[in-house]
């Protein structure tokens, strides 16, 4: 029996659970460090993330379904050290170039397109109906939100979050730890970590 444990009982986790069922998992359970969370949708929250190593010994697969990049990175690294098998999940209706590389713990949602030559790091979220252009490098634990689009040869650092509907033109680099607000249009390199909004993108924090 194929069993997946998702850490992070949230709406994002529920979307991951749906992908897991489409990919042939027989059972999906959740862990969450908030002990008030007992269920998410039809799924049961078994307990805190400290249960992961026990479940690993039963042969479960794992993925971290937490939106916050720093927490996602910390937990993924912790459970990996505890011997958990971290998987990469790709929705059957995502379109992935034959030579694209997608790292461990990353999830690719329905309708997403990842073009040729692109490398997606570990623990990334490639969200619903976004597109990642050709020869992009998306750093570890970054998130390309719903409907965001990057043109060709875009570089995104680690733990950066491109919000819903963001547009990035070709050959642009975005450094680590950036938040690009909903609808931001990036036409120049972003070299300072922080929060950016608007068209063209301006730093607000
Ligand atoms: C950018 C963002 C993170 C800022 O949130 P915040 O730190 O709480 O900032 P605030 O809401 O206090 O906004 C600060 C200012 O920026 C403006 N602003 C915020 N987001 C903006 C956006 N996306 N575009 C243009 N202006 C924006 C606000 O109007 C406010 O302007 P003011 O100071 O003139 O009133 C948030 O607004 C955002 O866009 N989040 C996107 C989330 C997302 O894409 N989720 C999708 C998941 S799939």
CSV table of N, CA, C and O in Angstrom, one decimal, residues 97 99 113-119 131-137 150-155 170-171:
chain,number,residue,atom,x,y,z
A,97,UNK,N,8.8,19.8,-19.6
A,97,UNK,CA,9.7,19.5,-20.7
A,97,UNK,C,10.5,18.3,-20.4
A,97,UNK,O,10.8,18.0,-19.2
A,99,UNK,N,13.5,17.5,-20.5
A,99,UNK,CA,14.8,17.7,-19.9
A,99,UNK,C,14.8,18.6,-18.7
A,99,UNK,O,15.8,19.0,-18.2
A,113,UNK,N,3.2,24.8,-16.4
A,113,UNK,CA,4.1,24.4,-17.6
A,113,UNK,C,5.5,24.7,-17.1
A,113,UNK,O,5.8,25.8,-16.6
A,114,UNK,N,6.4,23.8,-17.3
A,114,UNK,CA,7.8,24.0,-17.1
A,114,UNK,C,8.5,23.7,-18.4
A,114,UNK,O,8.5,22.6,-18.9
A,115,UNK,N,9.2,24.7,-18.9
A,115,UNK,CA,9.7,24.6,-20.3
A,115,UNK,C,11.1,24.0,-20.3
A,115,UNK,O,11.8,23.9,-19.2
A,116,UNK,N,11.6,23.8,-21.5
A,116,UNK,CA,12.9,23.1,-21.7
A,116,UNK,C,14.1,23.7,-21.0
A,116,UNK,O,14.2,25.0,-21.0
A,117,UNK,N,14.9,22.9,-20.5
A,117,UNK,CA,16.2,23.4,-19.9
A,117,UNK,C,16.1,23.9,-18.5
A,117,UNK,O,17.1,24.4,-18.0
A,118,UNK,N,14.9,23.9,-18.0
A,118,UNK,CA,14.7,24.6,-16.7
A,118,UNK,C,15.0,23.6,-15.5
A,118,UNK,O,14.7,22.4,-15.6
A,119,UNK,N,15.6,24.2,-14.5
A,119,UNK,CA,15.9,23.4,-13.3
A,119,UNK,C,15.2,24.1,-12.1
A,119,UNK,O,15.3,25.2,-11.8
A,131,UNK,N,3.5,29.4,-15.4
A,131,UNK,CA,4.4,28.9,-16.4
A,131,UNK,C,5.9,29.4,-16.1
A,131,UNK,O,6.0,30.5,-15.7
A,132,UNK,N,6.8,28.4,-16.2
A,132,UNK,CA,8.2,28.7,-16.0
A,132,UNK,C,8.9,28.5,-17.3
A,132,UNK,O,8.8,27.4,-17.9
A,133,UNK,N,9.4,29.6,-17.8
A,133,UNK,CA,10.0,29.6,-19.2
A,133,UNK,C,11.2,28.8,-19.4
A,133,UNK,O,11.7,28.1,-18.5
A,134,UNK,N,11.8,28.9,-20.6
A,134,UNK,CA,12.9,28.0,-20.9
A,134,UNK,C,14.2,28.4,-20.2
A,134,UNK,O,14.4,29.6,-19.9
A,135,UNK,N,15.0,27.5,-19.8
A,135,UNK,CA,16.3,27.7,-19.2
A,135,UNK,C,16.2,28.6,-17.9
A,135,UNK,O,17.1,29.4,-17.7
A,136,UNK,N,15.2,28.4,-17.1
A,136,UNK,CA,15.1,29.1,-15.9
A,136,UNK,C,15.8,28.3,-14.8
A,136,UNK,O,16.0,27.1,-14.9
A,137,UNK,N,16.3,29.0,-13.7
A,137,UNK,CA,16.8,28.3,-12.5
A,137,UNK,C,15.9,28.8,-11.4
A,137,UNK,O,16.0,30.0,-11.1
A,150,UNK,N,7.1,33.3,-15.9
A,150,UNK,CA,8.5,33.8,-16.1
A,150,UNK,C,8.8,33.5,-17.5
A,150,UNK,O,8.5,32.4,-18.1
A,151,UNK,N,9.5,34.5,-18.1
A,151,UNK,CA,10.0,34.3,-19.5
A,151,UNK,C,11.2,33.5,-19.5
A,151,UNK,O,11.6,32.8,-18.5
A,152,UNK,N,12.0,33.5,-20.6
A,152,UNK,CA,13.2,32.6,-20.7
A,152,UNK,C,14.3,33.1,-19.9
A,152,UNK,O,14.5,34.3,-19.6
A,153,UNK,N,15.2,32.2,-19.5
A,153,UNK,CA,16.4,32.5,-18.8
A,153,UNK,C,16.3,33.3,-17.6
A,153,UNK,O,17.1,34.2,-17.3
A,154,UNK,N,15.3,33.1,-16.8
A,154,UNK,CA,15.0,33.8,-15.5
A,154,UNK,C,15.7,33.0,-14.4
A,154,UNK,O,15.7,31.8,-14.4
A,155,UNK,N,16.4,33.8,-13.5
A,155,UNK,CA,17.0,33.1,-12.3
A,155,UNK,C,16.2,33.6,-11.1
A,155,UNK,O,16.1,34.8,-10.9
A,170,UNK,N,12.3,38.3,-19.7
A,170,UNK,CA,13.4,37.3,-19.9
A,170,UNK,C,14.8,37.9,-19.4
A,170,UNK,O,15.0,39.1,-19.3
A,171,UNK,N,15.6,37.0,-19.1
A,171,UNK,CA,17.0,37.3,-18.6
A,171,UNK,C,17.1,38.1,-17.3
A,171,UNK,O,18.1,38.7,-17.1
